[in-house]
XYZ file of C-alpha atoms in Angstrom:
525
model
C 0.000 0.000 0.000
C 1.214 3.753 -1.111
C 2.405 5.527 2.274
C 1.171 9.264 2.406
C 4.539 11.766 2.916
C 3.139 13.638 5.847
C -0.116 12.844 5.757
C -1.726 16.198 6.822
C -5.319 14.652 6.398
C -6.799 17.716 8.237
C -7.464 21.020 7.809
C -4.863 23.408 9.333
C -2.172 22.224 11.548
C -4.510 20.499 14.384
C -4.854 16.721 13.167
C -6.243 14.066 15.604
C -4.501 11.118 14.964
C -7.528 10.059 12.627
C -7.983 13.359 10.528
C -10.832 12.914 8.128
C -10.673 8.878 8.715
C -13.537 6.818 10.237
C -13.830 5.754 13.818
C -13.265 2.133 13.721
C -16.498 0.049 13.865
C -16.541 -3.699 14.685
C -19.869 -4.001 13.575
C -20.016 -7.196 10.946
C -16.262 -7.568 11.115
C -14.971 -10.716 12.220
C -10.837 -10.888 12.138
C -10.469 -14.485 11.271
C -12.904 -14.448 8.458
C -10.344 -14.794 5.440
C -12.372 -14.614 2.097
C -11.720 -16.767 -1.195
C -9.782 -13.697 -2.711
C -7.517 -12.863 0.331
C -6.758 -16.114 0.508
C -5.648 -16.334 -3.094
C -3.917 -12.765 -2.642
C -1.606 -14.275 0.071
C -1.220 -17.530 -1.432
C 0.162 -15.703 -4.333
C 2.260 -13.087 -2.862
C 4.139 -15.623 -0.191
C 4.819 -17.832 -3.572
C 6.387 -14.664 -5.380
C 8.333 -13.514 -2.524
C 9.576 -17.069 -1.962
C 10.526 -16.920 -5.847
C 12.619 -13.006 -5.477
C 9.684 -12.210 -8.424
C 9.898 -8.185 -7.880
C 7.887 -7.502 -10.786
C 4.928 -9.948 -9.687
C 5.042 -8.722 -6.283
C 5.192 -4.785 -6.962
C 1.519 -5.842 -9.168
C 0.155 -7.668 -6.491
C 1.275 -4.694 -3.908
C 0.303 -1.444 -5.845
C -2.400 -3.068 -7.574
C -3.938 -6.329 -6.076
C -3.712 -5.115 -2.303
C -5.394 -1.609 -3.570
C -8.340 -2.727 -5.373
C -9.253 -5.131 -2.399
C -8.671 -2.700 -0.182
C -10.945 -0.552 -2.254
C -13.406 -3.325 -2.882
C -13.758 -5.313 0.530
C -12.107 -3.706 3.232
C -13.053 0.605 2.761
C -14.492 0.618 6.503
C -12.843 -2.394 7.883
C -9.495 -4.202 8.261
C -8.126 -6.613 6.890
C -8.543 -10.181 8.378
C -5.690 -11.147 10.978
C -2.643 -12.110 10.568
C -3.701 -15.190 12.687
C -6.266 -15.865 10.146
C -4.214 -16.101 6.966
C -0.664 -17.770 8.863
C -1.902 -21.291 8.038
C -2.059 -20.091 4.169
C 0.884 -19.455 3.751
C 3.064 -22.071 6.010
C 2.869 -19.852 8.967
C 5.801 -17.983 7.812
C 7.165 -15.786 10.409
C 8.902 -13.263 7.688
C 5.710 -13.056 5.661
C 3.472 -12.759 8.759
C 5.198 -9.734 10.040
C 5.449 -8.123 6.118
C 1.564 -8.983 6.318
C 1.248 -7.302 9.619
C 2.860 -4.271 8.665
C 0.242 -3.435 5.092
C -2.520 -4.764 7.802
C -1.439 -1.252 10.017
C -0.752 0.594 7.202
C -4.332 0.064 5.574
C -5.980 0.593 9.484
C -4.337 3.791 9.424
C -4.946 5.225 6.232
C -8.753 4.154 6.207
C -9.724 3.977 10.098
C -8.382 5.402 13.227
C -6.306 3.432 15.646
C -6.423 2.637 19.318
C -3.921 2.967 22.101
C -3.372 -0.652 21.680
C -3.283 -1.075 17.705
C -0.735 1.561 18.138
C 1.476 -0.018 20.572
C 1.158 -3.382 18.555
C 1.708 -1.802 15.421
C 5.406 -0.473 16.731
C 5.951 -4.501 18.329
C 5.557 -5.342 14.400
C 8.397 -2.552 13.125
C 10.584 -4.020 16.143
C 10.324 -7.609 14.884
C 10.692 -6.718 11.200
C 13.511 -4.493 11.837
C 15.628 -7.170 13.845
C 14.520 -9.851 11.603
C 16.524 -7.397 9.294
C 19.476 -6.508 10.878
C 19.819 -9.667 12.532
C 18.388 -12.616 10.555
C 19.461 -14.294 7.068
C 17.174 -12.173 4.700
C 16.227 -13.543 1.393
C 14.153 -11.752 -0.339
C 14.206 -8.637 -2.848
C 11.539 -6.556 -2.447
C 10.293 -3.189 -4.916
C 11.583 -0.230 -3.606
C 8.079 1.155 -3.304
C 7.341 -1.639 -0.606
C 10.829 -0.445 1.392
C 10.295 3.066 1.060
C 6.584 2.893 2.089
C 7.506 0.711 5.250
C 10.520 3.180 5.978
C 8.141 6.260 5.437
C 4.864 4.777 7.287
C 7.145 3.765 10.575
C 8.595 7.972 10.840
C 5.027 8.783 9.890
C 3.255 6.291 12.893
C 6.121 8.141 15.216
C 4.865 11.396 14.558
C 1.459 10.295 14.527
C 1.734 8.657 18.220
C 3.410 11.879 19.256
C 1.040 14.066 18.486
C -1.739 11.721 20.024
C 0.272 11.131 23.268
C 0.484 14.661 23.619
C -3.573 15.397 23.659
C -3.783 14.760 27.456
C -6.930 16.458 28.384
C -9.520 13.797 27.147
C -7.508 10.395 27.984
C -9.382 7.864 29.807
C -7.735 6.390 32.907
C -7.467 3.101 30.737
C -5.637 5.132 28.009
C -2.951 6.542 30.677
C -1.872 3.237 32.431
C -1.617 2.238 28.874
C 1.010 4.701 28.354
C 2.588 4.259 31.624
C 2.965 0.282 31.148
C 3.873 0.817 27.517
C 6.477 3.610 27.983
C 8.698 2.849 25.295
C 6.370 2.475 22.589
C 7.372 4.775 19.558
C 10.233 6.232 22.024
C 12.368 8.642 19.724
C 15.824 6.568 20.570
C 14.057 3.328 19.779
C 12.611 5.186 16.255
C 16.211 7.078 15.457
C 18.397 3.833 16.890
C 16.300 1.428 14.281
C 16.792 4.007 11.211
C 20.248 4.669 12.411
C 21.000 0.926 12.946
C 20.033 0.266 9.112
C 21.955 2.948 7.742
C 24.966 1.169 9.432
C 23.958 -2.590 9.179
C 23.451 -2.359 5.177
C 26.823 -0.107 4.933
C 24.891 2.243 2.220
C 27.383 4.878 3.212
C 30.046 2.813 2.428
C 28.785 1.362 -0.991
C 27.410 4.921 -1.867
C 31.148 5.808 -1.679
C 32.669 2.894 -3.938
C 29.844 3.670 -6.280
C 31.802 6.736 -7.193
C 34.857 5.323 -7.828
C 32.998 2.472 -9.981
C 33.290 0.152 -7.877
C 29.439 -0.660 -7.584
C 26.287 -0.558 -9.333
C 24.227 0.221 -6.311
C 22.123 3.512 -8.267
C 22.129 2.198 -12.333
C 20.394 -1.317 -11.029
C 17.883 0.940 -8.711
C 19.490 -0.823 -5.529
C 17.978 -4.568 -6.645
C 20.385 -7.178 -6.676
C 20.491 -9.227 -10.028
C 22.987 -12.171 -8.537
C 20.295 -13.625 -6.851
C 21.187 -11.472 -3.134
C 18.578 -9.346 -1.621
C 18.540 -5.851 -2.049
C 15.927 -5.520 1.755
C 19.081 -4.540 3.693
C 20.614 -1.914 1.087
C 17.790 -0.238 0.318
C 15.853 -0.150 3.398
C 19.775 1.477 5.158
C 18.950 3.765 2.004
C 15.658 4.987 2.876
C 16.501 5.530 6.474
C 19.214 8.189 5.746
C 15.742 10.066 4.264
C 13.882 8.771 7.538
C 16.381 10.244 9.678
C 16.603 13.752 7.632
C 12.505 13.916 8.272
C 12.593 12.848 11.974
C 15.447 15.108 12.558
C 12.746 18.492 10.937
C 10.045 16.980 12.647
C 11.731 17.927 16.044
C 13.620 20.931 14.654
C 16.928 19.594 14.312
C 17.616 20.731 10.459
C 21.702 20.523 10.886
C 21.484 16.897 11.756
C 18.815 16.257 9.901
C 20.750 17.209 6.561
C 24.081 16.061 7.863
C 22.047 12.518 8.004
C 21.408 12.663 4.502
C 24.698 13.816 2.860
C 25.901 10.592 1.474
C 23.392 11.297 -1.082
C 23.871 13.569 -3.693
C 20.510 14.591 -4.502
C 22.472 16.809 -7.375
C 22.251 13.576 -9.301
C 19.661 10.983 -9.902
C 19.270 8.144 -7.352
C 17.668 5.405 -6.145
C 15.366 7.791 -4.139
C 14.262 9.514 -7.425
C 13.022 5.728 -8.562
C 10.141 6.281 -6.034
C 7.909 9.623 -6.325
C 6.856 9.494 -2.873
C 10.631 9.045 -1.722
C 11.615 11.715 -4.181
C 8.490 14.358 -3.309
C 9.558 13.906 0.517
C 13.540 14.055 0.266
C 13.155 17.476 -1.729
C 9.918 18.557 0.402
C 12.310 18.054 3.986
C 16.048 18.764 2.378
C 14.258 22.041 1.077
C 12.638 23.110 4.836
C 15.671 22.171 6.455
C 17.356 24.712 4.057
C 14.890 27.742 4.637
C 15.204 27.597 8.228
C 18.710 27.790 8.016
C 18.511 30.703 5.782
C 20.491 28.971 3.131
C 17.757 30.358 0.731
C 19.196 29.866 -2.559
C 19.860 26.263 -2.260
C 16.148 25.382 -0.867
C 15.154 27.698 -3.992
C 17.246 25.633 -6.217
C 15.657 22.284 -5.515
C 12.139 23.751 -4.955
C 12.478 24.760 -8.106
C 13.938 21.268 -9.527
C 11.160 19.450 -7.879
C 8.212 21.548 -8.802
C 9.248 21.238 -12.520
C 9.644 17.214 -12.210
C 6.450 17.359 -10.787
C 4.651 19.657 -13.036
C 6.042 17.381 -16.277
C 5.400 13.832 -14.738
C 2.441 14.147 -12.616
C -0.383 13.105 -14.959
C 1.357 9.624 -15.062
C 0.485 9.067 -10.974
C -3.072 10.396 -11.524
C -4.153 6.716 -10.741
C -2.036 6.138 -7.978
C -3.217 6.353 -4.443
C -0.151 8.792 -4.153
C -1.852 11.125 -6.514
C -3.734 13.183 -3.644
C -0.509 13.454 -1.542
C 1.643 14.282 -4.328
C -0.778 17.322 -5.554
C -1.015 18.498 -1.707
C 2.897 18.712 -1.269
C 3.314 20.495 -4.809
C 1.028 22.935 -2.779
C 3.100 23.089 0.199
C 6.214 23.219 -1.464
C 4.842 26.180 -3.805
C 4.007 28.176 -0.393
C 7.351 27.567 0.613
C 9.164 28.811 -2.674
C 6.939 31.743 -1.807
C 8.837 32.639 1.362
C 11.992 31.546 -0.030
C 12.178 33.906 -2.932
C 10.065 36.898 -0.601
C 13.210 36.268 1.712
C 15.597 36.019 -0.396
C 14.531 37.457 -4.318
C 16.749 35.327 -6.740
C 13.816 34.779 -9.611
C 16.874 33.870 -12.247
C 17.085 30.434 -10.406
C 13.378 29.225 -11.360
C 12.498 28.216 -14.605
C 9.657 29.979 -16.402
C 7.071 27.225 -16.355
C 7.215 27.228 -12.248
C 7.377 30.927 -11.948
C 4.435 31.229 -13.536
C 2.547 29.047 -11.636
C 4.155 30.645 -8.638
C 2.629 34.414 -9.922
C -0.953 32.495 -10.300
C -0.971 31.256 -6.852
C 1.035 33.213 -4.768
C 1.720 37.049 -7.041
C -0.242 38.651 -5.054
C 1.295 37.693 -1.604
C 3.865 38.024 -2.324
C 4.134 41.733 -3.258
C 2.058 41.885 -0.284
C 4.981 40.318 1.765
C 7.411 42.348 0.585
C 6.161 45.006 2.716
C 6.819 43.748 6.291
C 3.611 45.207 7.768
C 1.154 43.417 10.144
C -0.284 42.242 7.199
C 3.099 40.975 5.603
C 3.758 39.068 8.988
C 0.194 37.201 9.069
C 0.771 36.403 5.241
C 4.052 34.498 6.369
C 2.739 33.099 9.344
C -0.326 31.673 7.266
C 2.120 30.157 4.352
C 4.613 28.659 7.004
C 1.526 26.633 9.141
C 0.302 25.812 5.954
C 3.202 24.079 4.303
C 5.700 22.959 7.345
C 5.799 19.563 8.487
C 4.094 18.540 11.624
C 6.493 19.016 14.067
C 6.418 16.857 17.533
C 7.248 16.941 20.839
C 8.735 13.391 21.612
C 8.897 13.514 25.745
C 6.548 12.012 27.139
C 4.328 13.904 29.701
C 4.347 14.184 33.352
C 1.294 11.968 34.163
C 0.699 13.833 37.498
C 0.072 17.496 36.770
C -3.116 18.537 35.594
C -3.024 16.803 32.207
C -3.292 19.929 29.789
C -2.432 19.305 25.423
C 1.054 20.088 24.611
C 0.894 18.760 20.550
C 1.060 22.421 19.476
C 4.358 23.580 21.333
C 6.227 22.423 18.921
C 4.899 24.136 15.929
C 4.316 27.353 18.084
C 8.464 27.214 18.872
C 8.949 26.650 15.240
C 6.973 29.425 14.247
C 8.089 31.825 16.653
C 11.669 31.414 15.515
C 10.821 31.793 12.010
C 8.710 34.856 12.687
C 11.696 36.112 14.027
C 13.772 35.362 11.463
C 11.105 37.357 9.068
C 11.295 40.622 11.462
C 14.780 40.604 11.259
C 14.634 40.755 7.183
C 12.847 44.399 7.255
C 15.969 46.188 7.823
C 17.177 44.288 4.528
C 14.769 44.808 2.571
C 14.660 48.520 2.831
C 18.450 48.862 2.217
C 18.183 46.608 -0.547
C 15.782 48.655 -2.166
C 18.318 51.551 -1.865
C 21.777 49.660 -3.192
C 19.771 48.790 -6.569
C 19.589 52.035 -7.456
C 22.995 53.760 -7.247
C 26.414 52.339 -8.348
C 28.465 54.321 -5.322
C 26.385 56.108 -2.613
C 27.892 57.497 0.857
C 26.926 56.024 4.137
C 26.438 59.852 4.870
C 23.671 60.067 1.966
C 22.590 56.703 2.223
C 21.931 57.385 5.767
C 19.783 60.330 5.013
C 17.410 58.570 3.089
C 16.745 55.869 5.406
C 16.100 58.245 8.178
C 18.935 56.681 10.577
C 22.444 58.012 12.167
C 25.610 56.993 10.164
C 26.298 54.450 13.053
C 22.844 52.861 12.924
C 23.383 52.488 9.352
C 26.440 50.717 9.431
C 24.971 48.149 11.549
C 21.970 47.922 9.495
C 24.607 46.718 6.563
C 26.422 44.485 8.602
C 23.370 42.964 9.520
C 22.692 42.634 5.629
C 25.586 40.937 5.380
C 25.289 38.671 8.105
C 21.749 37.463 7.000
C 22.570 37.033 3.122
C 25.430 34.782 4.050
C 24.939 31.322 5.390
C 27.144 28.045 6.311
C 27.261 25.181 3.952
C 27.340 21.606 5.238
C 31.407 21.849 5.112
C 31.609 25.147 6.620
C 32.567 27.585 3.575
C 30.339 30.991 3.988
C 28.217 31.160 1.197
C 25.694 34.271 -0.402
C 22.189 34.702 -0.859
C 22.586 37.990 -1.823
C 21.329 39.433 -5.718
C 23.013 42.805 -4.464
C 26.221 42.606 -2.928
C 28.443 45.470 -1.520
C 31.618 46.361 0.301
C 32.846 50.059 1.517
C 35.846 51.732 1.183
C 36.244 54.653 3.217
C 32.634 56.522 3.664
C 31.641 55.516 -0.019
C 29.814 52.150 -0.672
C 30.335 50.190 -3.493
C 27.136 48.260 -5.134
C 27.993 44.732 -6.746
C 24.738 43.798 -8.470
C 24.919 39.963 -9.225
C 24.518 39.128 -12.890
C 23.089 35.652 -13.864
C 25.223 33.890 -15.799
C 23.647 33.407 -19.148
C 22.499 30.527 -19.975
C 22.539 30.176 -23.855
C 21.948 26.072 -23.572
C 18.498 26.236 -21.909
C 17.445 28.932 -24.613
C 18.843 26.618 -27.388
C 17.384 23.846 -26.134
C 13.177 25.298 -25.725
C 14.032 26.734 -29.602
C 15.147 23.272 -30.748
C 11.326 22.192 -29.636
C 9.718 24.772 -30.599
C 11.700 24.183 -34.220
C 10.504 20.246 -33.970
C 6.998 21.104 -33.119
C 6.946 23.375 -36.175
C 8.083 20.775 -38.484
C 5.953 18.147 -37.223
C 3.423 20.237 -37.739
C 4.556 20.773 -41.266
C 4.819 17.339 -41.600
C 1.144 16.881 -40.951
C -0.062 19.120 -43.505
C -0.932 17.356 -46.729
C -0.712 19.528 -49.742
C -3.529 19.163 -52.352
């Protein structure tokens, strides 16, 4: 079953733990009822995996498990794992596989309890050390490892959030959570993801790769000398794991630190999944905005919005298709701030600026202002589009039990906020420097209304927020206008875009093709 990225099923930031789902209903459901077509579904999918079939077993996962889904089980689960074990040999590997889609579908289509929650993390802890530990045959599609990879952060952050709505728990609910204390803790979830990253050695085969010594990327991460690719690629998708838990509590240095061994400059194995691909650009992207390195986030934004905008009427019948369409909306409203932050237009290609001006034009002129109205306009774009941040702890079960799942996103916000105020100083001097060549601090002073001494630290604070740290410590520019004084005079550098003559070629060598094709279609009486 497809994973959602971030699965923001409600409205706003607030989501329940169930968002738009249905309570779950036991009426007419009986867990060891296993109909005719399940049972032929398993049958078949223990026989493929047993046979390393990936081709057979991504149909039967994207498309067999979906339409039943669909067709039998819309407000119900799926029958136990109990019930089906004597179908397929009572295979312990294939159980826990089974057991993981059987969570998955409860928690995209029906809400969970306490206990389905608590059972559903025993699963990823027996799968995971099955593993790391075990003698694991089997190659898998990647969709299958990055969806269990993606739905274990996303049941993390989902527990979170529902841990930390105290005020209605039952008594039943809290001795729960006492007795079941480490249940989704954060080292357990960052030790597994960190533990696979290390187990499969990614890192180090990610790093032969470039010197040719492996084919890890150009065979997609599947082994064709009859191995199994579960370790590899499963270490793979963790490093993106890690880089999402590590935004989710605010950490955005580790968090990209986590995912360097990747070069997301290049095509990769996580490009060979759109969900994998939409969420590595999605967090890499954040991570970069809050840590004002504004032109890179731009960059990729850009990159990804483009891929998206070209490919996605090929996922329009995936169950992705909803998620992929609502973070090409997020990331949109974060391009938004980006380039209202920081204004480098020449690094987005036409096609994405102009569905930037549709949706967001207006706002953003409106930003540029840094008025009240500026400030709610951010505030609105960032709690639309940022993940859902979590407070891991868990609470002190004997003060008044009060809601704490919006801290997180209030710190985040706050700092951000911050961040913005901080830019209305820039802006205004900004304004200034792209109109003169040379201008003296005295003049330049005059204009803005401030003391020569205010005004120099007014451009050293330009300076210091245009510049940022890369991830090996070289100071690098946001900055479109760039400056440096000698003496009392200050001298503008205006960035110029390099050219770039082969992307103009390139849209005129189309356009020339589509003419002649045209051409070509015209018969001449």
């Amino acid at each position: 079953m497809a994973a959602s990225y971030d699965y923001d099923d409600t409205t706003g930031y607030e989501d329940n733990g169930g968002g738009h789902r249905q309570q779950q209903t036991d009426l007419g459901y009986d867990p060891n009822f296993v109909p005719d077509s399940v049972k032929t579904f398993v049958v078949h999918m223990y026989r493929h995996i047993r046979e390393k079939n990936v081709y057979e077993i991504h149909q039967m996962y994207e498309g067999s498990f979906q339409n039943l889904s669909e067709r039998m089980f819309k407000e119900s689960p799926w029958p136990s794992v109990d019930a089906v074990a004597q179908y397929v040999d009572n295979d312990h590997v294939f159980c826990l596989l089974y057991r993981e889609m059987w969570f998955r579908h409860l928690y995209a289509r029906l809400s969970p309890t306490l206990k389905q929650r608590i059972d559903s993390w025993d699963n990823y802890c027996s799968l995971f050390q099955v593993v790391l530990h075990g003698v694991v045959n089997m190659q898998l599609p990647n969709q299958w490892l990055w969806d269990m990879v993606d739905e274990f952060v996303y049941q993390f952050q989902s527990f979170c959030q529902y841990r930390a709505k105290m005020k209605n728990k039952t008594e039943q609910e809290i001795a729960l959570l006492r007795q079941h204390d480490q249940a989704w803790n954060l080292y357990g979830v960052l030790n597994f993801l960190q533990a696979l990253v290390e187990k499969s050695m990614i890192i180090q085969i990610l790093e032969q790769e470039k010197e040719g010594l492996e084919q890890f990327t150009a065979t997609d991460g599947y082994d064709y000398n009859g191995g199994s690719n579960v370790l590899k690629v499963l270490g793979y998708f963790s490093m993106v794991g890690l880089l999402r838990v590590h935004c989710l509590l605010g950490d955005y240095h580790t968090g990209l630190k986590c995912l360097l061994p990747i070069d997301i400059s290049q095509q990769g194995v996580y490009t060979s999944v759109i969900g994998s691909h939409i969420a590595t650009i999605y967090h890499y992207g954040f991570a970069n905005l809050m840590l004002r390195r504004y032109v890179e986030a731009i960059r990729e934004f850009n990159k990804i919005l483009l891929y998206i905008y070209k490919n996605k009427q090929y996922h329009q019948k995936s169950t992705q298709y909803e998620q992929i369409l609502k973070k090409n909306e997020q990331m949109y409203a974060l391009l938004a701030i980006s380039l209202s932050l920081c204004p480098q237009l020449t690094l987005v290609e036409e096609t994405v600026n102009s569905q930037l001006r549709e949706k967001y034009g207006e706002k953003m002129m409106r930003m540029q202002r840094y008025d009240d109205e500026a400030y709610s306009l951010y505030d609105e774009l960032f709690s639309y589009a940022c993940p859902k941040f979590i407070t891991p702890s868990a609470p002190t079960y004997d003060e008044p039990l009060v809601n704490y799942n919006q801290d997180a996103y209030r710190l985040q916000l706050k700092l951000f906020l911050y961040e913005v105020k901080q830019q209305q100083l820039i802006s205004g001097v900004r304004t200034f420097l792209k109109l003169y060549s040379t201008i003296s601090l005295g003049k330049l002073a005059t204009y803005m209304e401030v003391d020569e001494p205010t005004l120099r630290s007014i451009l050293m604070t330009y300076k210091h927020k245009t510049h940022a740290v890369d991830y090996d410590g070289k100071i690098i520019s946001n900055a479109d206008v760039n400056f440096y004084i000698n003496d009392d005079m200050i001298n503008v550098v205006e960035s110029k875009p390099a050219k770039r003559y082969g992307d103009y070629f390139l849209r005129q060598i189309v356009k020339f093709e589509g003419v002649m094709n045209d051409m070509d279609g015209i018969k001449l009486s």
